[in-house]
Amino acid sequence: MIEHRTIADLGSHDSPDDVNELTRALASGFSGTSGIVAEYEAAIASLYGVEHAIAVSSGAAAVAAALSGIDHDPGDEIIVSPACPICTVLPILAFGLKPIFCDVAPDGFGLDQQDLVRCITARTRAVIEVPMWGYPIRSDETAALVAKHGIPLIQDLAHAHLTRLNGDWIGRHGSIACFSSHDCKFMSTGEGGFVTTDDSLRAERIRSYTRFGNLTGESVGVNLKLGGLLAALGLARSRHLLAHRERRLRNRARLLALLNNHAFRELPVVTGGEVNGYALLLQSAGHDGRDLVRYQQAHGIPSDVGKYDNKPLFLLPLLTAYERPCPNATRLLRSLTTVPLHPDLSDDDIDYIAKVLNGYAPTR
Ligand SMILES: *Cc1c(COP(=O)(O)O)cnc(C)c1O
């Protein structure tokens, strides 16, 4: 019998610079156009080696802002996987655009290249990829394919801060990347997000959209700016993000070294990819992964899959009209569970998680 523990779902994101930066923002002004926001944007641009970073009020705002950076008319099509959160798809609907659900490649969240070709039409305006739980996908291949069709690649990297592909940040493989810094994500400002791009024209359009079209009355926009106090937190925490990732990766390495149960495996990491340690993704072998979800929850280990019920998005009422056959996505979503890796987990917590998972036997 293993002694029961309750494992915390989320860790703290505190950094030693938080209070200093908040104090500085309080003293110097903290609207969405204040200097501290520009400093935060410069820090993000420098961290990722991109030309432009635009801070916004949420990850959903980041997706909407990214869509404002591409040309589209109502009824145009955006290709996206059905294995992502509805948060990615709602902004598509809000713009009067049609989501076209493309299947994923087997055993991963990257788009299936053959199905992607089938999804592309004369009305395709963008492809959105979503590397879930920080696991890299082959965005390089997607980018090469869509470039041949003149279609921009948007990456929703809400989970994939600091995820790498081919020795570079995965966000540098697309046209526009969007991030969330909601408290439950890899990096937290409480609520918040940002968009990155190397394309100056797109950056200008995105910035304008998030600021009421610069109030000129020439283009549509709303107010999606991030407030200065949250930007101050982002600035402070961005300096410690690499160390934060190292602690998560250390927890992952410790846990993987202890696991010895063949009822599941870690989701395969694509060639050339490096995870960020946002969560450990486990894939059940030959049985319904929800069995493992229920088992770990009963032992006090939270699973995002238990929280959100992973199913293809076209099964949701708003999206049934967009159903397409996506057998890989359907199978993938039913096979998975997540395990926390956040920096607040002690070695004892990791050892407990390993003991619990090693004791799992499928009920069927
Ligand atoms: C969380 C999430 C969002 C939305 O981010 P918020 O900051 O909560 O608005 C968008 N896309 C993905 C993939 C997410 O996980």
mmCIF file of C-alpha atoms and ligand atoms in Angstrom:
data_model
loop_
_atom_site.group_PDB
_atom_site.id
_atom_site.type_symbol
_atom_site.label_atom_id
_atom_site.label_comp_id
_atom_site.label_asym_id
_atom_site.label_seq_id
_atom_site.Cartn_x
_atom_site.Cartn_y
_atom_site.Cartn_z
ATOM 1 C CA MET A 1 0.000 0.000 0.000
ATOM 2 C CA ILE A 2 1.364 3.419 -0.980
ATOM 3 C CA GLU A 3 0.744 6.287 1.438
ATOM 4 C CA HIS A 4 -1.744 8.693 -0.188
ATOM 5 C CA ARG A 5 -0.599 12.166 -1.272
ATOM 6 C CA THR A 6 -2.415 15.012 -2.968
ATOM 7 C CA ILE A 7 -0.255 16.410 -5.750
ATOM 8 C CA ALA A 8 -0.758 20.117 -6.531
ATOM 9 C CA ASP A 9 -2.099 20.740 -10.017
ATOM 10 C CA LEU A 10 -0.208 24.010 -10.511
ATOM 11 C CA GLY A 11 3.049 25.394 -9.184
ATOM 12 C CA SER A 12 3.969 28.927 -8.281
ATOM 13 C CA HIS A 13 5.413 31.208 -10.974
ATOM 14 C CA ASP A 14 6.906 33.696 -8.499
ATOM 15 C CA SER A 15 10.228 35.197 -9.483
ATOM 16 C CA PRO A 16 12.673 37.153 -7.302
ATOM 17 C CA ASP A 17 12.097 40.216 -9.528
ATOM 18 C CA ASP A 18 8.278 40.322 -9.215
ATOM 19 C CA VAL A 19 7.996 42.921 -6.456
ATOM 20 C CA ASN A 20 10.695 45.202 -7.902
ATOM 21 C CA GLU A 21 9.068 45.323 -11.317
ATOM 22 C CA LEU A 22 5.564 45.788 -9.892
ATOM 23 C CA THR A 23 6.828 48.644 -7.722
ATOM 24 C CA ARG A 24 8.532 50.237 -10.705
ATOM 25 C CA ALA A 25 5.306 49.967 -12.749
ATOM 26 C CA LEU A 26 3.231 51.436 -9.912
ATOM 27 C CA ALA A 27 5.574 54.418 -9.761
ATOM 28 C CA SER A 28 5.809 55.027 -13.519
ATOM 29 C CA GLY A 29 2.351 54.383 -14.950
ATOM 30 C CA PHE A 30 0.705 51.136 -15.867
ATOM 31 C CA SER A 31 -1.779 51.510 -18.720
ATOM 32 C CA GLY A 32 -1.456 49.231 -21.732
ATOM 33 C CA THR A 33 0.610 51.857 -23.560
ATOM 34 C CA SER A 34 3.048 52.510 -20.707
ATOM 35 C CA GLY A 35 6.779 51.986 -20.963
ATOM 36 C CA ILE A 36 6.770 48.822 -18.865
ATOM 37 C CA VAL A 37 4.648 47.083 -21.534
ATOM 38 C CA ALA A 38 7.159 48.056 -24.214
ATOM 39 C CA GLU A 39 9.963 46.718 -21.984
ATOM 40 C CA TYR A 40 8.116 43.431 -21.571
ATOM 41 C CA GLU A 41 7.580 43.163 -25.321
ATOM 42 C CA ALA A 42 11.275 43.847 -25.949
ATOM 43 C CA ALA A 43 12.230 41.146 -23.424
ATOM 44 C CA ILE A 44 9.961 38.595 -25.153
ATOM 45 C CA ALA A 45 11.255 39.555 -28.607
ATOM 46 C CA SER A 46 14.825 39.166 -27.389
ATOM 47 C CA LEU A 47 14.152 35.838 -25.632
ATOM 48 C CA TYR A 48 12.689 34.335 -28.804
ATOM 49 C CA GLY A 49 14.935 36.148 -31.272
ATOM 50 C CA VAL A 50 11.988 37.667 -33.166
ATOM 51 C CA GLU A 51 11.471 41.142 -34.616
ATOM 52 C CA HIS A 52 8.112 41.876 -32.961
ATOM 53 C CA ALA A 53 6.273 40.886 -29.789
ATOM 54 C CA ILE A 54 2.844 42.343 -29.002
ATOM 55 C CA ALA A 55 1.540 41.884 -25.443
ATOM 56 C CA VAL A 56 -2.205 41.195 -25.183
ATOM 57 C CA SER A 57 -4.729 40.542 -22.449
ATOM 58 C CA SER A 58 -5.145 36.750 -22.888
ATOM 59 C CA GLY A 59 -4.232 33.735 -24.972
ATOM 60 C CA ALA A 60 -7.607 33.950 -26.697
ATOM 61 C CA ALA A 61 -6.854 37.603 -27.463
ATOM 62 C CA ALA A 62 -3.528 36.447 -28.913
ATOM 63 C CA VAL A 63 -5.291 34.039 -31.292
ATOM 64 C CA ALA A 64 -7.749 36.761 -32.350
ATOM 65 C CA ALA A 65 -4.883 39.223 -32.775
ATOM 66 C CA ALA A 66 -2.955 36.704 -34.895
ATOM 67 C CA LEU A 67 -6.022 36.275 -37.123
ATOM 68 C CA SER A 68 -6.201 40.062 -37.492
ATOM 69 C CA GLY A 69 -2.729 39.879 -39.045
ATOM 70 C CA ILE A 70 -3.916 37.879 -42.068
ATOM 71 C CA ASP A 71 -6.325 38.719 -44.900
ATOM 72 C CA HIS A 72 -9.782 37.177 -44.687
ATOM 73 C CA ASP A 73 -13.422 37.738 -45.542
ATOM 74 C CA PRO A 74 -16.409 36.177 -43.752
ATOM 75 C CA GLY A 75 -16.856 32.542 -44.773
ATOM 76 C CA ASP A 76 -13.162 32.027 -45.504
ATOM 77 C CA GLU A 77 -11.533 28.925 -44.059
ATOM 78 C CA ILE A 78 -8.971 28.342 -41.312
ATOM 79 C CA ILE A 79 -7.502 24.849 -41.035
ATOM 80 C CA VAL A 80 -7.016 23.606 -37.465
ATOM 81 C CA SER A 81 -6.767 20.306 -35.610
ATOM 82 C CA PRO A 82 -9.840 18.996 -33.734
ATOM 83 C CA ALA A 83 -7.470 17.889 -30.943
ATOM 84 C CA CYS A 84 -6.894 21.378 -29.523
ATOM 85 C CA PRO A 85 -8.842 23.363 -26.895
ATOM 86 C CA ILE A 86 -11.973 25.172 -28.051
ATOM 87 C CA CYS A 87 -10.156 28.392 -27.008
ATOM 88 C CA THR A 88 -8.255 28.225 -30.312
ATOM 89 C CA VAL A 89 -11.383 27.810 -32.421
ATOM 90 C CA LEU A 90 -13.767 30.327 -30.838
ATOM 91 C CA PRO A 91 -11.830 33.334 -32.231
ATOM 92 C CA ILE A 92 -12.150 31.754 -35.711
ATOM 93 C CA LEU A 93 -15.933 31.650 -35.314
ATOM 94 C CA ALA A 94 -15.972 35.166 -33.832
ATOM 95 C CA PHE A 95 -14.427 36.496 -37.071
ATOM 96 C CA GLY A 96 -17.135 34.742 -39.133
ATOM 97 C CA LEU A 97 -14.548 32.279 -40.441
ATOM 98 C CA LYS A 98 -15.028 28.519 -40.914
ATOM 99 C CA PRO A 99 -12.839 26.052 -39.025
ATOM 100 C CA ILE A 100 -11.787 23.140 -41.241
ATOM 101 C CA PHE A 101 -10.749 20.256 -39.004
ATOM 102 C CA CYS A 102 -7.641 18.475 -40.278
ATOM 103 C CA ASP A 103 -6.575 15.161 -38.765
ATOM 104 C CA VAL A 104 -3.315 14.880 -36.830
ATOM 105 C CA ALA A 105 -0.434 12.585 -37.747
ATOM 106 C CA PRO A 106 -0.464 9.303 -35.756
ATOM 107 C CA ASP A 107 0.647 9.627 -32.105
ATOM 108 C CA GLY A 108 1.089 13.389 -32.024
ATOM 109 C CA PHE A 109 -0.581 16.778 -32.303
ATOM 110 C CA GLY A 110 1.033 17.825 -35.601
ATOM 111 C CA LEU A 111 -1.217 18.014 -38.678
ATOM 112 C CA ASP A 112 -1.281 14.998 -41.004
ATOM 113 C CA GLN A 113 0.338 16.183 -44.234
ATOM 114 C CA GLN A 114 -1.929 14.144 -46.529
ATOM 115 C CA ASP A 115 -5.109 15.290 -44.821
ATOM 116 C CA LEU A 116 -3.791 18.852 -44.790
ATOM 117 C CA VAL A 117 -3.511 18.779 -48.589
ATOM 118 C CA ARG A 118 -7.132 17.553 -48.755
ATOM 119 C CA CYS A 119 -8.261 20.434 -46.500
ATOM 120 C CA ILE A 120 -6.671 23.240 -48.549
ATOM 121 C CA THR A 121 -9.094 25.112 -50.838
ATOM 122 C CA ALA A 122 -9.150 28.455 -52.649
ATOM 123 C CA ARG A 123 -10.711 29.921 -49.492
ATOM 124 C CA THR A 124 -8.028 28.731 -47.041
ATOM 125 C CA ARG A 125 -6.573 31.813 -45.332
ATOM 126 C CA ALA A 126 -4.402 30.254 -42.634
ATOM 127 C CA VAL A 127 -3.424 27.023 -40.930
ATOM 128 C CA ILE A 128 -3.288 27.022 -37.121
ATOM 129 C CA GLU A 129 -1.140 24.422 -35.364
ATOM 130 C CA VAL A 130 -1.348 23.693 -31.626
ATOM 131 C CA PRO A 131 1.485 21.724 -29.961
ATOM 132 C CA MET A 132 -0.359 20.496 -26.873
ATOM 133 C CA TRP A 133 1.265 20.293 -23.427
ATOM 134 C CA GLY A 134 4.511 21.591 -24.857
ATOM 135 C CA TYR A 135 5.242 18.536 -27.023
ATOM 136 C CA PRO A 136 6.949 19.644 -30.253
ATOM 137 C CA ILE A 137 5.334 18.935 -33.624
ATOM 138 C CA ARG A 138 6.845 19.109 -37.125
ATOM 139 C CA SER A 139 5.962 22.739 -37.779
ATOM 140 C CA ASP A 140 8.887 22.868 -40.214
ATOM 141 C CA GLU A 141 7.119 20.380 -42.506
ATOM 142 C CA THR A 142 3.767 22.144 -42.169
ATOM 143 C CA ALA A 143 5.395 25.504 -42.889
ATOM 144 C CA ALA A 144 7.079 24.126 -46.033
ATOM 145 C CA LEU A 145 3.816 22.608 -47.285
ATOM 146 C CA VAL A 146 1.625 25.665 -46.712
ATOM 147 C CA ALA A 147 4.277 28.012 -48.133
ATOM 148 C CA LYS A 148 3.855 26.220 -51.478
ATOM 149 C CA HIS A 149 0.212 27.297 -51.385
ATOM 150 C CA GLY A 150 0.963 30.843 -50.188
ATOM 151 C CA ILE A 151 -0.857 30.195 -46.895
ATOM 152 C CA PRO A 152 0.475 31.582 -43.584
ATOM 153 C CA LEU A 153 1.103 29.265 -40.619
ATOM 154 C CA ILE A 154 -0.168 30.501 -37.244
ATOM 155 C CA GLN A 155 1.088 28.610 -34.195
ATOM 156 C CA ASP A 156 -0.976 28.623 -31.011
ATOM 157 C CA LEU A 157 1.820 28.098 -28.497
ATOM 158 C CA ALA A 158 -0.297 28.596 -25.362
ATOM 159 C CA HIS A 159 1.327 25.392 -24.027
ATOM 160 C CA ALA A 160 4.585 25.543 -25.936
ATOM 161 C CA HIS A 161 6.653 28.396 -24.468
ATOM 162 C CA LEU A 162 10.328 27.412 -24.939
ATOM 163 C CA THR A 163 9.475 24.232 -26.869
ATOM 164 C CA ARG A 164 12.181 23.604 -29.451
ATOM 165 C CA LEU A 165 12.420 22.131 -32.933
ATOM 166 C CA ASN A 166 15.583 21.601 -34.980
ATOM 167 C CA GLY A 167 17.711 23.541 -32.492
ATOM 168 C CA ASP A 168 15.480 26.626 -32.524
ATOM 169 C CA TRP A 169 12.312 27.844 -30.788
ATOM 170 C CA ILE A 170 9.326 26.144 -32.393
ATOM 171 C CA GLY A 171 7.641 29.566 -32.699
ATOM 172 C CA ARG A 172 10.227 30.613 -35.257
ATOM 173 C CA HIS A 173 8.943 28.076 -37.811
ATOM 174 C CA GLY A 174 5.612 29.819 -38.521
ATOM 175 C CA SER A 175 4.423 33.228 -39.737
ATOM 176 C CA ILE A 176 2.775 34.308 -36.468
ATOM 177 C CA ALA A 177 2.930 32.659 -33.033
ATOM 178 C CA CYS A 178 0.528 33.284 -30.164
ATOM 179 C CA PHE A 179 1.038 32.525 -26.485
ATOM 180 C CA SER A 180 -1.068 32.517 -23.312
ATOM 181 C CA SER A 181 0.306 33.535 -19.917
ATOM 182 C CA HIS A 182 -2.813 32.506 -18.016
ATOM 183 C CA ASP A 183 -2.021 31.265 -14.528
ATOM 184 C CA CYS A 184 -2.390 27.602 -15.506
ATOM 185 C CA LYS A 185 0.052 27.827 -18.448
ATOM 186 C CA PHE A 186 3.830 27.411 -18.646
ATOM 187 C CA MET A 187 4.417 31.082 -17.840
ATOM 188 C CA SER A 188 1.987 33.169 -15.794
ATOM 189 C CA THR A 189 0.974 36.805 -15.580
ATOM 190 C CA GLY A 190 -2.385 35.750 -14.101
ATOM 191 C CA GLU A 191 -4.208 36.597 -17.306
ATOM 192 C CA GLY A 192 -2.347 37.594 -20.456
ATOM 193 C CA GLY A 193 -0.695 36.576 -23.672
ATOM 194 C CA PHE A 194 1.486 37.788 -26.506
ATOM 195 C CA VAL A 195 1.951 37.444 -30.248
ATOM 196 C CA THR A 196 5.314 37.169 -32.007
ATOM 197 C CA THR A 197 6.231 37.590 -35.679
ATOM 198 C CA ASP A 198 9.148 38.634 -37.875
ATOM 199 C CA ASP A 199 6.787 40.232 -40.402
ATOM 200 C CA SER A 200 6.627 44.010 -39.836
ATOM 201 C CA LEU A 201 3.459 44.498 -41.861
ATOM 202 C CA ARG A 202 1.601 41.797 -39.949
ATOM 203 C CA ALA A 203 2.941 43.160 -36.633
ATOM 204 C CA GLU A 204 1.617 46.618 -37.479
ATOM 205 C CA ARG A 205 -1.825 45.217 -38.348
ATOM 206 C CA ILE A 206 -1.930 43.126 -35.177
ATOM 207 C CA ARG A 207 -0.895 46.047 -32.967
ATOM 208 C CA SER A 208 -3.473 48.270 -34.629
ATOM 209 C CA TYR A 209 -6.250 45.680 -34.194
ATOM 210 C CA THR A 210 -5.478 45.383 -30.474
ATOM 211 C CA ARG A 211 -5.674 49.201 -30.101
ATOM 212 C CA PHE A 212 -9.044 50.076 -31.703
ATOM 213 C CA GLY A 213 -7.462 50.324 -35.166
ATOM 214 C CA ASN A 214 -5.233 53.069 -33.719
ATOM 215 C CA LEU A 215 -8.473 55.097 -33.354
ATOM 216 C CA THR A 216 -8.156 56.392 -36.931
ATOM 217 C CA GLY A 217 -11.497 55.012 -38.061
ATOM 218 C CA GLU A 218 -9.826 53.360 -41.050
ATOM 219 C CA SER A 219 -9.775 49.767 -39.833
ATOM 220 C CA VAL A 220 -11.643 47.621 -37.332
ATOM 221 C CA GLY A 221 -10.104 46.932 -33.956
ATOM 222 C CA VAL A 222 -10.881 46.287 -30.326
ATOM 223 C CA ASN A 223 -8.928 46.829 -27.111
ATOM 224 C CA LEU A 224 -6.862 43.750 -26.300
ATOM 225 C CA LYS A 225 -3.937 45.495 -24.601
ATOM 226 C CA LEU A 226 -2.185 43.969 -21.588
ATOM 227 C CA GLY A 227 -2.158 46.218 -18.520
ATOM 228 C CA GLY A 228 1.183 47.472 -17.191
ATOM 229 C CA LEU A 229 1.074 45.658 -13.845
ATOM 230 C CA LEU A 230 0.711 42.302 -15.576
ATOM 231 C CA ALA A 231 3.412 43.312 -18.055
ATOM 232 C CA ALA A 232 5.671 44.061 -15.064
ATOM 233 C CA LEU A 233 5.124 40.498 -13.822
ATOM 234 C CA GLY A 234 5.794 39.188 -17.319
ATOM 235 C CA LEU A 235 9.009 41.192 -17.559
ATOM 236 C CA ALA A 236 10.204 39.881 -14.194
ATOM 237 C CA ARG A 237 9.308 36.284 -14.962
ATOM 238 C CA SER A 238 10.604 36.233 -18.534
ATOM 239 C CA ARG A 239 14.130 36.631 -17.084
ATOM 240 C CA HIS A 240 13.746 33.387 -15.140
ATOM 241 C CA LEU A 241 11.889 31.366 -17.763
ATOM 242 C CA LEU A 242 14.862 29.267 -18.869
ATOM 243 C CA ALA A 243 15.613 28.289 -15.260
ATOM 244 C CA HIS A 244 11.904 27.518 -14.794
ATOM 245 C CA ARG A 245 12.062 25.164 -17.769
ATOM 246 C CA GLU A 246 15.195 23.474 -16.391
ATOM 247 C CA ARG A 247 13.395 22.627 -13.143
ATOM 248 C CA ARG A 248 10.463 21.169 -15.071
ATOM 249 C CA LEU A 249 12.785 19.140 -17.324
ATOM 250 C CA ARG A 250 14.628 17.847 -14.273
ATOM 251 C CA ASN A 251 11.301 16.610 -12.831
ATOM 252 C CA ARG A 252 10.503 14.950 -16.148
ATOM 253 C CA ALA A 253 13.881 13.203 -16.288
ATOM 254 C CA ARG A 254 13.546 11.956 -12.694
ATOM 255 C CA LEU A 255 10.028 10.650 -13.318
ATOM 256 C CA LEU A 256 10.864 8.972 -16.640
ATOM 257 C CA ALA A 257 13.872 7.233 -15.074
ATOM 258 C CA LEU A 258 11.596 5.722 -12.413
ATOM 259 C CA LEU A 259 8.701 4.587 -14.644
ATOM 260 C CA ASN A 260 8.706 0.915 -15.647
ATOM 261 C CA ASN A 261 5.073 0.137 -16.517
ATOM 262 C CA HIS A 262 4.424 -1.068 -20.071
ATOM 263 C CA ALA A 263 0.695 -0.286 -19.875
ATOM 264 C CA PHE A 264 1.636 3.215 -21.088
ATOM 265 C CA ARG A 265 4.532 5.175 -22.543
ATOM 266 C CA GLU A 266 5.475 8.809 -22.923
ATOM 267 C CA LEU A 267 3.977 10.293 -26.096
ATOM 268 C CA PRO A 268 6.796 10.019 -28.662
ATOM 269 C CA VAL A 269 8.813 13.245 -29.057
ATOM 270 C CA VAL A 270 9.207 14.055 -32.761
ATOM 271 C CA THR A 271 12.663 13.891 -34.333
ATOM 272 C CA GLY A 272 14.494 17.175 -33.779
ATOM 273 C CA GLY A 273 12.086 18.247 -31.043
ATOM 274 C CA GLU A 274 12.639 19.170 -27.379
ATOM 275 C CA VAL A 275 9.762 19.340 -24.874
ATOM 276 C CA ASN A 276 9.436 22.232 -22.389
ATOM 277 C CA GLY A 277 8.323 20.154 -19.382
ATOM 278 C CA TYR A 278 4.884 21.784 -19.194
ATOM 279 C CA ALA A 279 3.404 18.338 -18.441
ATOM 280 C CA LEU A 280 4.297 14.701 -18.983
ATOM 281 C CA LEU A 281 2.011 13.201 -21.626
ATOM 282 C CA LEU A 282 1.380 9.497 -21.197
ATOM 283 C CA GLN A 283 -0.242 7.336 -23.862
ATOM 284 C CA SER A 284 -1.990 4.122 -22.872
ATOM 285 C CA ALA A 285 -1.111 1.065 -24.913
ATOM 286 C CA GLY A 286 -4.110 -0.797 -26.340
ATOM 287 C CA HIS A 287 -6.772 0.380 -23.874
ATOM 288 C CA ASP A 288 -8.823 3.483 -23.102
ATOM 289 C CA GLY A 289 -6.563 6.108 -21.537
ATOM 290 C CA ARG A 290 -9.430 7.366 -19.352
ATOM 291 C CA ASP A 291 -8.883 4.281 -17.243
ATOM 292 C CA LEU A 292 -5.438 5.625 -16.298
ATOM 293 C CA VAL A 293 -6.898 9.119 -15.808
ATOM 294 C CA ARG A 294 -9.399 7.813 -13.247
ATOM 295 C CA TYR A 295 -6.744 5.696 -11.513
ATOM 296 C CA GLN A 296 -4.262 8.555 -11.067
ATOM 297 C CA GLN A 297 -7.010 10.949 -9.931
ATOM 298 C CA ALA A 298 -8.077 8.422 -7.290
ATOM 299 C CA HIS A 299 -4.457 8.550 -6.062
ATOM 300 C CA GLY A 300 -4.392 12.351 -5.827
ATOM 301 C CA ILE A 301 -2.515 13.015 -9.087
ATOM 302 C CA PRO A 302 -4.347 15.581 -11.248
ATOM 303 C CA SER A 303 -4.752 15.138 -15.012
ATOM 304 C CA ASP A 304 -5.709 17.887 -17.472
ATOM 305 C CA VAL A 305 -7.543 15.212 -19.431
ATOM 306 C CA GLY A 306 -9.680 14.526 -16.351
ATOM 307 C CA LYS A 307 -10.387 18.257 -16.083
ATOM 308 C CA TYR A 308 -11.332 18.965 -19.691
ATOM 309 C CA ASP A 309 -12.445 15.599 -21.161
ATOM 310 C CA ASN A 310 -10.407 15.257 -24.311
ATOM 311 C CA LYS A 311 -12.589 14.762 -27.342
ATOM 312 C CA PRO A 312 -12.518 15.964 -30.942
ATOM 313 C CA LEU A 313 -13.920 19.491 -31.093
ATOM 314 C CA PHE A 314 -16.500 18.657 -33.763
ATOM 315 C CA LEU A 315 -18.397 16.680 -31.114
ATOM 316 C CA LEU A 316 -19.226 19.964 -29.335
ATOM 317 C CA PRO A 317 -22.636 21.537 -30.112
ATOM 318 C CA LEU A 318 -21.190 24.694 -31.704
ATOM 319 C CA LEU A 319 -18.983 22.721 -34.074
ATOM 320 C CA THR A 320 -20.929 19.655 -35.232
ATOM 321 C CA ALA A 321 -21.456 21.236 -38.666
ATOM 322 C CA TYR A 322 -17.688 21.083 -39.222
ATOM 323 C CA GLU A 323 -17.213 17.366 -38.534
ATOM 324 C CA ARG A 324 -14.679 15.580 -40.767
ATOM 325 C CA PRO A 325 -13.248 12.077 -40.379
ATOM 326 C CA CYS A 326 -10.217 12.464 -38.089
ATOM 327 C CA PRO A 327 -9.432 8.906 -36.921
ATOM 328 C CA ASN A 328 -5.923 9.692 -35.642
ATOM 329 C CA ALA A 329 -7.136 12.605 -33.510
ATOM 330 C CA THR A 330 -10.016 10.562 -32.091
ATOM 331 C CA ARG A 331 -7.710 7.672 -31.154
ATOM 332 C CA LEU A 332 -4.992 9.979 -29.784
ATOM 333 C CA LEU A 333 -7.336 11.936 -27.508
ATOM 334 C CA ARG A 334 -8.769 8.769 -25.969
ATOM 335 C CA SER A 335 -5.313 7.346 -25.231
ATOM 336 C CA LEU A 336 -3.817 10.215 -23.224
ATOM 337 C CA THR A 337 -3.334 11.507 -19.740
ATOM 338 C CA THR A 338 -1.125 14.275 -18.351
ATOM 339 C CA VAL A 339 1.008 14.321 -15.222
ATOM 340 C CA PRO A 340 2.170 17.601 -13.592
ATOM 341 C CA LEU A 341 5.881 18.497 -13.725
ATOM 342 C CA HIS A 342 5.784 22.007 -12.230
ATOM 343 C CA PRO A 343 8.740 23.331 -10.201
ATOM 344 C CA ASP A 344 6.984 23.077 -6.826
ATOM 345 C CA LEU A 345 6.991 19.280 -6.932
ATOM 346 C CA SER A 346 9.498 17.773 -4.504
ATOM 347 C CA ASP A 347 11.580 14.693 -5.259
ATOM 348 C CA ASP A 348 9.278 12.855 -2.842
ATOM 349 C CA ASP A 349 6.267 13.958 -4.919
ATOM 350 C CA ILE A 350 7.913 12.677 -8.104
ATOM 351 C CA ASP A 351 8.801 9.383 -6.420
ATOM 352 C CA TYR A 352 5.197 9.041 -5.212
ATOM 353 C CA ILE A 353 3.851 9.722 -8.740
ATOM 354 C CA ALA A 354 6.205 7.075 -10.152
ATOM 355 C CA LYS A 355 5.165 4.503 -7.537
ATOM 356 C CA VAL A 356 1.471 5.117 -8.244
ATOM 357 C CA LEU A 357 1.889 4.935 -12.017
ATOM 358 C CA ASN A 358 4.046 1.808 -11.800
ATOM 359 C CA GLY A 359 1.239 0.155 -9.817
ATOM 360 C CA TYR A 360 -1.359 0.773 -12.529
ATOM 361 C CA ALA A 361 -3.002 -2.166 -14.292
ATOM 362 C CA PRO A 362 -5.764 -1.570 -16.871
ATOM 363 C CA THR A 363 -9.159 -2.811 -15.680
ATOM 364 C CA ARG A 364 -9.910 -4.431 -19.055
HETATM 365 C C1 LIG B 1 -5.387 28.281 -22.729
HETATM 366 C C2 LIG B 1 -5.372 28.284 -24.192
HETATM 367 C C3 LIG B 1 -5.848 29.369 -24.936
HETATM 368 C C4 LIG B 1 -6.510 30.528 -24.292
HETATM 369 O O1 LIG B 1 -5.660 31.221 -23.438
HETATM 370 P P1 LIG B 1 -6.306 32.203 -22.335
HETATM 371 O O2 LIG B 1 -5.124 32.949 -21.802
HETATM 372 O O3 LIG B 1 -6.962 31.357 -21.313
HETATM 373 O O4 LIG B 1 -7.265 33.092 -23.054
HETATM 374 C C5 LIG B 1 -5.740 29.332 -26.305
HETATM 375 N N1 LIG B 1 -5.195 28.268 -26.930
HETATM 376 C C6 LIG B 1 -4.721 27.216 -26.256
HETATM 377 C C7 LIG B 1 -4.090 26.087 -27.003
HETATM 378 C C8 LIG B 1 -4.810 27.176 -24.866
HETATM 379 O O5 LIG B 1 -4.360 26.110 -24.193
#
